[in-house]
Structure formats: C-alpha cells, structure tokens
Amino acid sequence: MQVVVPYTTRDPKSRLADVLSLAERRAFARAMRDDVLDAVRAAGETPTLLTADESDADGADAPAVVDDRPLTPAVNAVLETHAETESVAVVMADLALATPDALSRLFESEGDVVVAPGRGGGTNALVVRHPDFRVDYHGASYRDHRRLAAAADLSVTDVDSMRLSTDVDEPSDLAEVLLHGTGAARDWLVDAGFELDVADGRVGVTRE
Ligand SMILES: Nc1nc2c(ncn2[C@@H]2O[C@H](COP(=O)(O)OP(=O)(O)OP(=O)(O)O)[C@@H](O)[C@H]2O)c(=O)[nH]1
Ligand SMILES: C[C@H](OP(=O)(O)O)C(=O)O
C-alpha cells in the first residue's frame, strides 16, 4: 500500500492564527506531521510525504514527493500514478490523535473507497482501491467523496474513529490534543504553555 501524507508549511493552520504566531503554527504543524508519520510506521506501513516545497520535509523521517499545486490536484496526481497497481491511502498530517490501531483499522477496512470522515465535513483519511476514483478536497469533501464514488459505481466504507475524525483546525481542537494526545504535538502545546481551561464548566484551553 502507498501511504501518502499531504503536508505544507505555507501559512499552515491559519484557523489557529488568533492563538499561535506563524512560526508557532509551523512548529506545531511539524510536530503533528511527525506524530502522524510515527503512527503510520507503527501501523506497519511506510509513509511518503506529499509536500508543496522540498523544505517541507526537513527533519522528517520519510521520503517526500514535491508537488506545488493545490491539495486536490497534487493528491490526484498520486492516484493517477499509483492507484492502477496498488492501494493508496491519504492520511492528513494534522491528525494529532492518530494511533497505529486506528490507522490499521482504516488500512484493513474493505471497500473500493474507505473514508475516515473529519468533524466538520472533511475527509481526514482515505484508502483508494480503484483506479477511477479522484479526490475533491475542501468544503463538505466527505459528502463529495461519497457522491464521486457512487457516480463511479464504487463501494464506500466509513471508518468510525474518534481519533481519525479529530483534525486539528480550530483553537477548541487544542483541548482534544491536550486530553487525548500522547506524542510530539501534545508536548509542543504543553511546552508552549497551553493547558486545559475548565473554569466555566466547559472545556477549552488557556495559555500561561
Ligand atoms: N502538499 C500539500 N498539502 C496541503 C496543502 N494544503 C493543505 N495541505 C495539508 O493537508 C492537510 C489538511 O489541510 P487543511 O486542514 O485543509 O489546511 P491547513 O493549511 O493545514 O489549515 P487551515 O489553514 O486552517 O485550512 C494538512 O496536513 C495540510 O498540511 C497543499 O496545497 N499541498
Ligand atoms: C482537506 C480538507 O480539510 P478541512 O479543510 O476540512 O480541514 C478536507 O478534509 O476536505
């Protein structure tokens, strides 16, 4: 199986700009990238980064394919090259809670297309086992991917996983990383002074 992890350092995690500077967002995104690469390896697969720039792979323990086009055409180029001959998994680099068990369940689920939906309508991880399938990310891509698969008469399997459904986009997602994370991304947040805030009875984060 070809496991591709899309990752860019171009204004990463822009929805965290209110709580992290650009340099901090880059460092945090890199920590999540490394957690995801570790989890893929621990699930028994060899990840390849799909980056917009060669330097995006700096410090990563994985080979990189560089494609400076936007996410959708870059992933579709990978599908064009590989999906004819092998399964292709696409696992986003912002899945800070991904575990080897959750990824193994994704990789082992049957179906022409296997989708791990993200909260908010996205597609956090995907396995493609048919050469005709192409992605269309952003917006309600979970719904779009199901429609595209149905239009091509392909079977679709959902993977119901708290860990794979949690992509880290918004400040409230940082609480999930503090609560459930075990890797470099959680360590980065703790070192940066973030802690859980339950002062008003709801769970959020605060920074010292
Ligand atoms: N190679 C590549 N990866 C991308 C691109 N855009 C996003 N990604 C990666 O795709 C995954 C999902 O990205 P998003 O959450 O949609 O975007 P983001 O830039 O991380 O965050 P936002 O700015 O908040 O949308 C992350 O791992 C990104 O690093 C791109 O144009 N090229
Ligand atoms: C890549 C994109 O991520 P989101 O913008 O939903 O975080 C998607 O899942 O379609």
PDB file of C-alpha atoms and ligand atoms in Angstrom:
ATOM      1  CA  MET A   1       0.000   0.000   0.000  1.00  0.00           C
ATOM      2  CA  GLN A   2       1.185   3.501  -0.851  1.00  0.00           C
ATOM      3  CA  VAL A   3       0.549   5.804   2.172  1.00  0.00           C
ATOM      4  CA  VAL A   4       0.721   9.495   1.332  1.00  0.00           C
ATOM      5  CA  VAL A   5       0.724  12.252   3.957  1.00  0.00           C
ATOM      6  CA  PRO A   6      -0.029  15.707   2.475  1.00  0.00           C
ATOM      7  CA  TYR A   7       1.727  18.488   4.336  1.00  0.00           C
ATOM      8  CA  THR A   8       2.519  22.121   3.665  1.00  0.00           C
ATOM      9  CA  THR A   9       4.262  24.858   5.645  1.00  0.00           C
ATOM     10  CA  ARG A  10       2.628  27.619   3.561  1.00  0.00           C
ATOM     11  CA  ASP A  11       0.542  29.522   6.120  1.00  0.00           C
ATOM     12  CA  PRO A  12      -0.320  26.265   7.884  1.00  0.00           C
ATOM     13  CA  LYS A  13      -3.203  26.004  10.320  1.00  0.00           C
ATOM     14  CA  SER A  14      -4.446  29.512   9.503  1.00  0.00           C
ATOM     15  CA  ARG A  15      -7.514  28.975  11.692  1.00  0.00           C
ATOM     16  CA  LEU A  16      -5.154  28.941  14.697  1.00  0.00           C
ATOM     17  CA  ALA A  17      -3.757  32.391  13.841  1.00  0.00           C
ATOM     18  CA  ASP A  18      -5.591  34.007  16.766  1.00  0.00           C
ATOM     19  CA  VAL A  19      -3.717  31.834  19.269  1.00  0.00           C
ATOM     20  CA  LEU A  20      -0.403  30.993  17.522  1.00  0.00           C
ATOM     21  CA  SER A  21       2.081  33.099  15.526  1.00  0.00           C
ATOM     22  CA  LEU A  22       3.107  31.915  12.047  1.00  0.00           C
ATOM     23  CA  ALA A  23       6.359  30.472  13.418  1.00  0.00           C
ATOM     24  CA  GLU A  24       4.414  28.662  16.149  1.00  0.00           C
ATOM     25  CA  ARG A  25       1.868  27.304  13.689  1.00  0.00           C
ATOM     26  CA  ARG A  26       4.730  25.947  11.574  1.00  0.00           C
ATOM     27  CA  ALA A  27       6.359  24.297  14.596  1.00  0.00           C
ATOM     28  CA  PHE A  28       3.069  22.822  15.831  1.00  0.00           C
ATOM     29  CA  ALA A  29       2.123  21.554  12.345  1.00  0.00           C
ATOM     30  CA  ARG A  30       5.543  19.924  12.093  1.00  0.00           C
ATOM     31  CA  ALA A  31       5.063  18.168  15.453  1.00  0.00           C
ATOM     32  CA  MET A  32       1.694  16.825  14.246  1.00  0.00           C
ATOM     33  CA  ARG A  33       3.327  15.734  10.967  1.00  0.00           C
ATOM     34  CA  ASP A  34       5.915  13.745  12.880  1.00  0.00           C
ATOM     35  CA  ASP A  35       3.267  12.129  15.117  1.00  0.00           C
ATOM     36  CA  VAL A  36       1.304  11.044  12.035  1.00  0.00           C
ATOM     37  CA  LEU A  37       4.418   9.646  10.331  1.00  0.00           C
ATOM     38  CA  ASP A  38       5.271   7.686  13.511  1.00  0.00           C
ATOM     39  CA  ALA A  39       1.742   6.286  13.769  1.00  0.00           C
ATOM     40  CA  VAL A  40       1.724   5.176  10.102  1.00  0.00           C
ATOM     41  CA  ARG A  41       5.062   3.427  10.592  1.00  0.00           C
ATOM     42  CA  ALA A  42       3.852   1.774  13.806  1.00  0.00           C
ATOM     43  CA  ALA A  43       0.834   0.527  11.833  1.00  0.00           C
ATOM     44  CA  GLY A  44       3.292  -1.323   9.614  1.00  0.00           C
ATOM     45  CA  GLU A  45       3.265   0.961   6.552  1.00  0.00           C
ATOM     46  CA  THR A  46       5.899   3.254   5.043  1.00  0.00           C
ATOM     47  CA  PRO A  47       4.650   6.840   4.700  1.00  0.00           C
ATOM     48  CA  THR A  48       5.620   9.258   1.928  1.00  0.00           C
ATOM     49  CA  LEU A  49       5.126  12.994   2.456  1.00  0.00           C
ATOM     50  CA  LEU A  50       3.338  14.909  -0.281  1.00  0.00           C
ATOM     51  CA  THR A  51       4.732  18.411   0.102  1.00  0.00           C
ATOM     52  CA  ALA A  52       4.358  21.721  -1.683  1.00  0.00           C
ATOM     53  CA  ASP A  53       8.049  22.507  -1.251  1.00  0.00           C
ATOM     54  CA  GLU A  54      11.169  20.405  -0.777  1.00  0.00           C
ATOM     55  CA  SER A  55      11.977  22.113   2.542  1.00  0.00           C
ATOM     56  CA  ASP A  56       8.612  20.959   3.995  1.00  0.00           C
ATOM     57  CA  ALA A  57      10.193  17.552   4.532  1.00  0.00           C
ATOM     58  CA  ASP A  58      13.108  18.944   6.588  1.00  0.00           C
ATOM     59  CA  GLY A  59      13.705  16.809   9.664  1.00  0.00           C
ATOM     60  CA  ALA A  60      11.088  14.259   8.652  1.00  0.00           C
ATOM     61  CA  ASP A  61      11.960  10.589   8.733  1.00  0.00           C
ATOM     62  CA  ALA A  62      10.184   9.914   5.433  1.00  0.00           C
ATOM     63  CA  PRO A  63      10.761  10.435   1.716  1.00  0.00           C
ATOM     64  CA  ALA A  64       8.892  13.278   0.026  1.00  0.00           C
ATOM     65  CA  VAL A  65       7.147  13.792  -3.284  1.00  0.00           C
ATOM     66  CA  VAL A  66       7.089  17.511  -4.122  1.00  0.00           C
ATOM     67  CA  ASP A  67       4.115  18.971  -5.990  1.00  0.00           C
ATOM     68  CA  ASP A  68       3.428  22.689  -5.663  1.00  0.00           C
ATOM     69  CA  ARG A  69      -0.124  22.512  -6.982  1.00  0.00           C
ATOM     70  CA  PRO A  70      -3.053  22.818  -4.538  1.00  0.00           C
ATOM     71  CA  LEU A  71      -4.044  19.809  -2.436  1.00  0.00           C
ATOM     72  CA  THR A  72      -6.643  18.258  -4.763  1.00  0.00           C
ATOM     73  CA  PRO A  73      -4.577  18.137  -7.995  1.00  0.00           C
ATOM     74  CA  ALA A  74      -1.487  17.080  -6.028  1.00  0.00           C
ATOM     75  CA  VAL A  75      -3.317  14.101  -4.469  1.00  0.00           C
ATOM     76  CA  ASN A  76      -4.996  13.228  -7.767  1.00  0.00           C
ATOM     77  CA  ALA A  77      -1.566  13.083  -9.447  1.00  0.00           C
ATOM     78  CA  VAL A  78      -0.546  10.472  -6.847  1.00  0.00           C
ATOM     79  CA  LEU A  79      -3.742   8.492  -7.527  1.00  0.00           C
ATOM     80  CA  GLU A  80      -3.097   8.665 -11.272  1.00  0.00           C
ATOM     81  CA  THR A  81       0.428   7.292 -10.794  1.00  0.00           C
ATOM     82  CA  HIS A  82      -0.273   4.567  -8.232  1.00  0.00           C
ATOM     83  CA  ALA A  83      -3.959   3.567  -7.980  1.00  0.00           C
ATOM     84  CA  GLU A  84      -3.815   1.449 -11.130  1.00  0.00           C
ATOM     85  CA  THR A  85      -1.429  -1.019  -9.498  1.00  0.00           C
ATOM     86  CA  GLU A  86      -1.806  -0.718  -5.695  1.00  0.00           C
ATOM     87  CA  SER A  87      -3.972   0.661  -2.885  1.00  0.00           C
ATOM     88  CA  VAL A  88      -3.321   4.292  -2.000  1.00  0.00           C
ATOM     89  CA  ALA A  89      -4.012   5.763   1.445  1.00  0.00           C
ATOM     90  CA  VAL A  90      -4.119   9.516   2.008  1.00  0.00           C
ATOM     91  CA  VAL A  91      -3.682  10.479   5.667  1.00  0.00           C
ATOM     92  CA  MET A  92      -3.674  14.162   6.598  1.00  0.00           C
ATOM     93  CA  ALA A  93      -0.737  15.486   8.609  1.00  0.00           C
ATOM     94  CA  ASP A  94      -2.945  17.252  11.165  1.00  0.00           C
ATOM     95  CA  LEU A  95      -4.394  14.090  12.764  1.00  0.00           C
ATOM     96  CA  ALA A  96      -2.601  14.612  16.069  1.00  0.00           C
ATOM     97  CA  LEU A  97      -4.591  11.858  17.793  1.00  0.00           C
ATOM     98  CA  ALA A  98      -3.999   9.180  15.155  1.00  0.00           C
ATOM     99  CA  THR A  99      -2.887   5.867  16.653  1.00  0.00           C
ATOM    100  CA  PRO A 100      -1.447   2.764  14.993  1.00  0.00           C
ATOM    101  CA  ASP A 101      -4.638   0.856  15.921  1.00  0.00           C
ATOM    102  CA  ALA A 102      -6.946   3.420  14.344  1.00  0.00           C
ATOM    103  CA  LEU A 103      -4.808   3.556  11.196  1.00  0.00           C
ATOM    104  CA  SER A 104      -4.622  -0.232  10.961  1.00  0.00           C
ATOM    105  CA  ARG A 105      -8.413  -0.348  11.085  1.00  0.00           C
ATOM    106  CA  LEU A 106      -8.519   2.191   8.224  1.00  0.00           C
ATOM    107  CA  PHE A 107      -5.930   0.341   6.140  1.00  0.00           C
ATOM    108  CA  GLU A 108      -7.629  -3.040   6.705  1.00  0.00           C
ATOM    109  CA  SER A 109     -11.233  -1.952   6.029  1.00  0.00           C
ATOM    110  CA  GLU A 110     -12.655  -3.371   2.835  1.00  0.00           C
ATOM    111  CA  GLY A 111     -14.138  -1.305   0.016  1.00  0.00           C
ATOM    112  CA  ASP A 112     -13.126   0.439  -3.199  1.00  0.00           C
ATOM    113  CA  VAL A 113     -13.015   3.649  -1.182  1.00  0.00           C
ATOM    114  CA  VAL A 114     -12.615   3.773   2.605  1.00  0.00           C
ATOM    115  CA  VAL A 115     -13.257   7.130   4.288  1.00  0.00           C
ATOM    116  CA  ALA A 116     -12.441   8.376   7.769  1.00  0.00           C
ATOM    117  CA  PRO A 117     -14.638  11.485   7.968  1.00  0.00           C
ATOM    118  CA  GLY A 118     -13.449  14.575   9.778  1.00  0.00           C
ATOM    119  CA  ARG A 119     -15.648  16.553  12.107  1.00  0.00           C
ATOM    120  CA  GLY A 120     -16.982  19.477  10.086  1.00  0.00           C
ATOM    121  CA  GLY A 121     -17.489  17.625   6.818  1.00  0.00           C
ATOM    122  CA  GLY A 122     -13.902  16.941   5.735  1.00  0.00           C
ATOM    123  CA  THR A 123     -12.072  13.773   4.728  1.00  0.00           C
ATOM    124  CA  ASN A 124      -9.287  13.138   7.215  1.00  0.00           C
ATOM    125  CA  ALA A 125      -8.066   9.866   5.760  1.00  0.00           C
ATOM    126  CA  LEU A 126      -8.915   7.762   2.772  1.00  0.00           C
ATOM    127  CA  VAL A 127      -7.978   4.467   1.158  1.00  0.00           C
ATOM    128  CA  VAL A 128      -8.475   4.168  -2.597  1.00  0.00           C
ATOM    129  CA  ARG A 129      -8.525   0.733  -4.194  1.00  0.00           C
ATOM    130  CA  HIS A 130      -9.846   1.614  -7.620  1.00  0.00           C
ATOM    131  CA  PRO A 131      -8.062   3.466 -10.447  1.00  0.00           C
ATOM    132  CA  ASP A 132     -11.137   5.540 -11.381  1.00  0.00           C
ATOM    133  CA  PHE A 133     -11.520   7.432  -8.089  1.00  0.00           C
ATOM    134  CA  ARG A 134     -10.336  11.053  -7.769  1.00  0.00           C
ATOM    135  CA  VAL A 135     -10.491  13.376  -4.740  1.00  0.00           C
ATOM    136  CA  ASP A 136     -12.067  16.805  -4.354  1.00  0.00           C
ATOM    137  CA  TYR A 137     -10.958  18.304  -1.031  1.00  0.00           C
ATOM    138  CA  HIS A 138     -12.317  21.296   0.924  1.00  0.00           C
ATOM    139  CA  GLY A 139     -15.933  22.184   1.654  1.00  0.00           C
ATOM    140  CA  ALA A 140     -18.019  19.110   2.561  1.00  0.00           C
ATOM    141  CA  SER A 141     -15.480  16.758   0.988  1.00  0.00           C
ATOM    142  CA  TYR A 142     -16.838  13.757   2.917  1.00  0.00           C
ATOM    143  CA  ARG A 143     -20.180  14.141   1.121  1.00  0.00           C
ATOM    144  CA  ASP A 144     -18.445  14.923  -2.190  1.00  0.00           C
ATOM    145  CA  HIS A 145     -16.221  11.850  -1.966  1.00  0.00           C
ATOM    146  CA  ARG A 146     -19.219   9.613  -1.282  1.00  0.00           C
ATOM    147  CA  ARG A 147     -21.026  11.137  -4.279  1.00  0.00           C
ATOM    148  CA  LEU A 148     -17.978  10.755  -6.544  1.00  0.00           C
ATOM    149  CA  ALA A 149     -17.600   7.117  -5.505  1.00  0.00           C
ATOM    150  CA  ALA A 150     -21.312   6.421  -6.070  1.00  0.00           C
ATOM    151  CA  ALA A 151     -21.170   8.065  -9.510  1.00  0.00           C
ATOM    152  CA  ALA A 152     -18.310   5.713 -10.460  1.00  0.00           C
ATOM    153  CA  ASP A 153     -20.236   2.733  -9.013  1.00  0.00           C
ATOM    154  CA  LEU A 154     -17.619   2.129  -6.318  1.00  0.00           C
ATOM    155  CA  SER A 155     -18.265   0.683  -2.863  1.00  0.00           C
ATOM    156  CA  VAL A 156     -17.638   3.018   0.076  1.00  0.00           C
ATOM    157  CA  THR A 157     -16.843   2.103   3.676  1.00  0.00           C
ATOM    158  CA  ASP A 158     -16.841   4.600   6.546  1.00  0.00           C
ATOM    159  CA  VAL A 159     -14.393   4.257   9.415  1.00  0.00           C
ATOM    160  CA  ASP A 160     -15.962   5.457  12.652  1.00  0.00           C
ATOM    161  CA  SER A 161     -13.000   6.649  14.735  1.00  0.00           C
ATOM    162  CA  MET A 162     -12.769   9.447  17.262  1.00  0.00           C
ATOM    163  CA  ARG A 163      -9.005   9.556  16.714  1.00  0.00           C
ATOM    164  CA  LEU A 164      -9.166   9.814  12.935  1.00  0.00           C
ATOM    165  CA  SER A 165     -12.114  12.224  12.947  1.00  0.00           C
ATOM    166  CA  THR A 166     -10.195  14.776  15.006  1.00  0.00           C
ATOM    167  CA  ASP A 167      -8.226  17.028  12.672  1.00  0.00           C
ATOM    168  CA  VAL A 168      -6.701  19.974  14.461  1.00  0.00           C
ATOM    169  CA  ASP A 169      -8.046  23.120  12.809  1.00  0.00           C
ATOM    170  CA  GLU A 170      -9.636  25.391  15.434  1.00  0.00           C
ATOM    171  CA  PRO A 171      -8.467  26.595  18.872  1.00  0.00           C
ATOM    172  CA  SER A 172     -11.072  24.320  20.522  1.00  0.00           C
ATOM    173  CA  ASP A 173      -9.337  21.305  18.902  1.00  0.00           C
ATOM    174  CA  LEU A 174      -6.249  22.050  21.015  1.00  0.00           C
ATOM    175  CA  ALA A 175      -8.175  20.788  24.050  1.00  0.00           C
ATOM    176  CA  GLU A 176      -8.566  17.410  22.321  1.00  0.00           C
ATOM    177  CA  VAL A 177      -4.792  17.234  21.809  1.00  0.00           C
ATOM    178  CA  LEU A 178      -4.149  18.068  25.470  1.00  0.00           C
ATOM    179  CA  LEU A 179      -6.742  15.492  26.609  1.00  0.00           C
ATOM    180  CA  HIS A 180      -6.002  12.591  24.261  1.00  0.00           C
ATOM    181  CA  GLY A 181      -2.636  13.235  22.595  1.00  0.00           C
ATOM    182  CA  THR A 182       0.438  11.241  23.530  1.00  0.00           C
ATOM    183  CA  GLY A 183       3.102  12.500  21.131  1.00  0.00           C
ATOM    184  CA  ALA A 184       5.133  15.469  19.957  1.00  0.00           C
ATOM    185  CA  ALA A 185       2.109  17.698  19.260  1.00  0.00           C
ATOM    186  CA  ARG A 186       0.845  17.438  22.838  1.00  0.00           C
ATOM    187  CA  ASP A 187       4.377  18.018  24.148  1.00  0.00           C
ATOM    188  CA  TRP A 188       4.691  21.089  21.924  1.00  0.00           C
ATOM    189  CA  LEU A 189       1.457  22.581  23.307  1.00  0.00           C
ATOM    190  CA  VAL A 190       2.496  21.907  26.912  1.00  0.00           C
ATOM    191  CA  ASP A 191       5.952  23.446  26.307  1.00  0.00           C
ATOM    192  CA  ALA A 192       4.263  26.466  24.721  1.00  0.00           C
ATOM    193  CA  GLY A 193       2.292  26.991  27.936  1.00  0.00           C
ATOM    194  CA  PHE A 194      -1.128  25.665  26.906  1.00  0.00           C
ATOM    195  CA  GLU A 195      -3.304  23.971  29.487  1.00  0.00           C
ATOM    196  CA  LEU A 196      -6.902  22.848  29.793  1.00  0.00           C
ATOM    197  CA  ASP A 197      -9.331  25.512  30.956  1.00  0.00           C
ATOM    198  CA  VAL A 198     -12.442  24.185  32.669  1.00  0.00           C
ATOM    199  CA  ALA A 199     -13.094  27.322  34.705  1.00  0.00           C
ATOM    200  CA  ASP A 200     -16.619  27.991  33.377  1.00  0.00           C
ATOM    201  CA  GLY A 201     -17.651  24.337  33.262  1.00  0.00           C
ATOM    202  CA  ARG A 202     -16.760  23.933  29.573  1.00  0.00           C
ATOM    203  CA  VAL A 203     -13.511  22.543  28.254  1.00  0.00           C
ATOM    204  CA  GLY A 204     -11.201  24.942  26.462  1.00  0.00           C
ATOM    205  CA  VAL A 205      -7.549  25.917  26.553  1.00  0.00           C
ATOM    206  CA  THR A 206      -5.674  28.731  28.162  1.00  0.00           C
ATOM    207  CA  ARG A 207      -2.049  29.825  27.788  1.00  0.00           C
ATOM    208  CA  GLU A 208       0.095  30.975  30.679  1.00  0.00           C
TER     209      GLU A 208
HETATM  210  N1  LIG B   1       1.031  19.111  -0.194  1.00  0.00           N
HETATM  211  C1  LIG B   1       0.029  19.908   0.218  1.00  0.00           C
HETATM  212  N2  LIG B   1      -0.554  19.687   1.416  1.00  0.00           N
HETATM  213  C2  LIG B   1      -1.544  20.529   1.801  1.00  0.00           C
HETATM  214  C3  LIG B   1      -1.980  21.622   1.018  1.00  0.00           C
HETATM  215  N3  LIG B   1      -2.976  22.267   1.683  1.00  0.00           N
HETATM  216  C4  LIG B   1      -3.154  21.608   2.832  1.00  0.00           C
HETATM  217  N4  LIG B   1      -2.298  20.559   2.914  1.00  0.00           N
HETATM  218  C5  LIG B   1      -2.200  19.576   4.000  1.00  0.00           C
HETATM  219  O1  LIG B   1      -3.445  18.897   4.030  1.00  0.00           O
HETATM  220  C6  LIG B   1      -3.864  18.646   5.366  1.00  0.00           C
HETATM  221  C7  LIG B   1      -5.241  19.266   5.622  1.00  0.00           C
HETATM  222  O2  LIG B   1      -5.087  20.652   5.485  1.00  0.00           O
HETATM  223  P1  LIG B   1      -6.185  21.714   5.931  1.00  0.00           P
HETATM  224  O3  LIG B   1      -6.616  21.484   7.334  1.00  0.00           O
HETATM  225  O4  LIG B   1      -7.252  21.776   4.904  1.00  0.00           O
HETATM  226  O5  LIG B   1      -5.349  23.049   5.768  1.00  0.00           O
HETATM  227  P2  LIG B   1      -4.236  23.688   6.703  1.00  0.00           P
HETATM  228  O6  LIG B   1      -3.401  24.562   5.831  1.00  0.00           O
HETATM  229  O7  LIG B   1      -3.491  22.632   7.471  1.00  0.00           O
HETATM  230  O8  LIG B   1      -5.070  24.534   7.744  1.00  0.00           O
HETATM  231  P3  LIG B   1      -6.033  25.815   7.501  1.00  0.00           P
HETATM  232  O9  LIG B   1      -5.136  26.930   7.056  1.00  0.00           O
HETATM  233  O10 LIG B   1      -6.643  26.082   8.827  1.00  0.00           O
HETATM  234  O11 LIG B   1      -7.051  25.401   6.462  1.00  0.00           O
HETATM  235  C8  LIG B   1      -2.744  19.184   6.257  1.00  0.00           C
HETATM  236  O12 LIG B   1      -1.898  18.101   6.550  1.00  0.00           O
HETATM  237  C9  LIG B   1      -2.028  20.203   5.372  1.00  0.00           C
HETATM  238  O13 LIG B   1      -0.665  20.351   5.717  1.00  0.00           O
HETATM  239  C10 LIG B   1      -1.334  21.835  -0.251  1.00  0.00           C
HETATM  240  O14 LIG B   1      -1.651  22.753  -1.006  1.00  0.00           O
HETATM  241  N5  LIG B   1      -0.340  20.952  -0.585  1.00  0.00           N
HETATM  242  C1  LIG B   2      -8.517  18.950   3.313  1.00  0.00           C
HETATM  243  C2  LIG B   2      -9.817  19.384   3.905  1.00  0.00           C
HETATM  244  O1  LIG B   2      -9.595  19.596   5.252  1.00  0.00           O
HETATM  245  P1  LIG B   2     -10.500  20.591   6.162  1.00  0.00           P
HETATM  246  O2  LIG B   2     -10.421  21.933   5.472  1.00  0.00           O
HETATM  247  O3  LIG B   2     -11.860  20.002   6.203  1.00  0.00           O
HETATM  248  O4  LIG B   2      -9.794  20.591   7.473  1.00  0.00           O
HETATM  249  C3  LIG B   2     -10.879  18.282   3.664  1.00  0.00           C
HETATM  250  O5  LIG B   2     -10.931  17.357   4.508  1.00  0.00           O
HETATM  251  O6  LIG B   2     -11.556  18.341   2.663  1.00  0.00           O
END
